[in-house]
Coordinates of C-alpha atoms in Angstrom, one line a residue:
M168 CA -16.3 24.9 -14.1
G169 CA -17.1 24.5 -17.8
T170 CA -17.0 21.5 -20.1
I171 CA -13.9 20.5 -21.9
K172 CA -14.2 20.2 -25.6
D173 CA -12.2 17.9 -27.9
E174 CA -11.0 15.8 -25.0
K175 CA -10.2 12.2 -26.1
T176 CA -11.5 9.6 -23.6
V177 CA -9.3 6.5 -23.2
T178 CA -10.3 3.4 -21.4
R179 CA -8.0 1.7 -19.0
S180 CA -7.3 -1.2 -21.3
E181 CA -6.4 1.2 -24.1
E182 CA -4.2 3.2 -21.7
A183 CA -2.4 0.0 -20.7
K184 CA -1.7 -0.7 -24.4
L185 CA -0.3 2.8 -24.8
K186 CA 2.0 2.6 -21.7
P187 CA 3.5 -0.9 -21.4
V188 CA 5.2 -1.4 -18.1
S189 CA 7.9 -4.0 -17.4
L190 CA 7.9 -4.9 -13.7
S191 CA 11.3 -6.4 -12.8
R192 CA 13.3 -6.9 -9.7
S193 CA 15.1 -3.7 -10.4
G194 CA 12.2 -1.8 -9.0
G195 CA 9.4 -1.8 -11.7
V196 CA 10.7 0.5 -14.4
T197 CA 9.2 1.3 -17.8
R198 CA 10.7 -0.1 -20.9
R199 CA 12.1 3.2 -21.9
E200 CA 13.8 3.6 -18.6
S201 CA 15.1 0.1 -18.5
K202 CA 18.0 0.9 -20.9
S203 CA 19.4 3.4 -18.5
V204 CA 19.0 1.0 -15.5
R205 CA 21.1 -1.7 -17.3
N206 CA 24.0 0.7 -17.5
Q207 CA 24.0 1.4 -13.8
Q208 CA 26.1 -0.6 -11.4
K209 CA 24.1 -3.2 -9.5
R210 CA 25.0 -4.5 -6.0
D211 CA 26.4 -8.0 -5.8
N212 CA 24.7 -9.8 -2.9
R213 CA 26.1 -13.3 -3.5
A214 CA 27.2 -13.7 0.1
D215 CA 23.7 -12.8 1.3
R216 CA 21.9 -15.0 -1.2
S217 CA 22.9 -18.2 0.7
R218 CA 21.0 -17.0 3.8
S219 CA 17.2 -17.0 3.8
S220 CA 15.4 -13.7 4.2
I221 CA 12.1 -13.0 5.8
F222 CA 11.6 -10.3 3.2
G223 CA 11.4 -12.6 0.2
P224 CA 13.8 -13.5 -2.6
G225 CA 15.9 -10.7 -4.2
T226 CA 15.6 -8.4 -1.2
A227 CA 18.8 -7.4 0.5
V228 CA 18.4 -6.3 4.1
T229 CA 21.1 -4.3 5.8
G230 CA 21.8 -4.4 9.5
G231 CA 20.7 -0.8 9.9
V232 CA 17.1 -1.6 8.7
L233 CA 17.0 -4.5 11.2
D234 CA 18.4 -2.3 14.0
N235 CA 15.6 0.2 13.3
L236 CA 13.0 -2.5 13.4
I237 CA 14.4 -3.9 16.6
D238 CA 14.4 -0.4 18.2
E239 CA 10.8 0.3 17.1
Y240 CA 9.6 -3.0 18.6
D241 CA 11.6 -2.4 21.8
D242 CA 9.9 1.0 22.0
Q243 CA 6.5 -0.5 21.5
V244 CA 7.2 -3.1 24.2
K245 CA 8.1 -0.3 26.7
L246 CA 4.9 1.6 25.8
K247 CA 2.8 -1.5 26.3
E248 CA 4.5 -2.3 29.6
N249 CA 3.8 1.3 30.8
E250 CA 0.2 0.9 29.7
I251 CA -0.1 -2.4 31.6
Q252 CA 1.3 -0.7 34.7
R253 CA -1.1 2.3 34.3
L254 CA -4.1 -0.1 33.9
S255 CA -3.0 -2.2 36.9
D256 CA -2.8 1.0 39.0
E257 CA -6.3 1.9 37.8
V258 CA -7.6 -1.5 38.6
N259 CA -6.2 -1.3 42.1
R260 CA -7.8 2.2 42.6
L261 CA -11.2 0.8 41.4
K262 CA -10.9 -2.2 43.8
S263 CA -10.1 0.1 46.7
R264 CA -13.0 2.4 45.9
A265 CA -15.4 -0.6 45.6
K266 CA -14.1 -1.8 49.0
E267 CA -14.8 1.6 50.5
F268 CA -18.4 1.5 49.1
R269 CA -18.9 -1.9 50.6
V270 CA -17.8 -0.7 54.0
L271 CA -20.0 2.3 53.8
R272 CA -23.0 0.1 52.7
D273 CA -22.4 -2.2 55.7
E274 CA -22.2 0.8 58.1
L275 CA -25.4 2.3 56.7
Q276 CA -27.2 -1.1 57.0
K277 CA -26.0 -1.5 60.5
Q278 CA -27.3 2.0 61.4
F279 CA -30.6 1.4 59.8
Q280 CA -31.0 -1.9 61.8
E281 CA -30.1 -0.2 65.0
A282 CA -32.6 2.6 64.3
S283 CA -35.4 0.1 63.6

């Protein structure tokens, strides 16, 4: 790698002045692009505007998106329920093994006392 000559360094504040950005509800387009966006047809969500949305103002949510979210959460619930069952089975095995060790300990103590 060599050094680059004649490269102009620009600070972030200077760069911001060179590239003004207009963030609007239409998706955050630059001023040059905003002219073409105005010519495009926009959805009319007046019926949806009366209802409140958990996603904030100006955001239209289709039923398909909600269905996908519901499916994802249902899948996560199933996974957690399976994990709970697996952990419960493991706890029962550990309790059983601990019980076996207690019985073995008691038998060894009894044999030791009889031998003494």
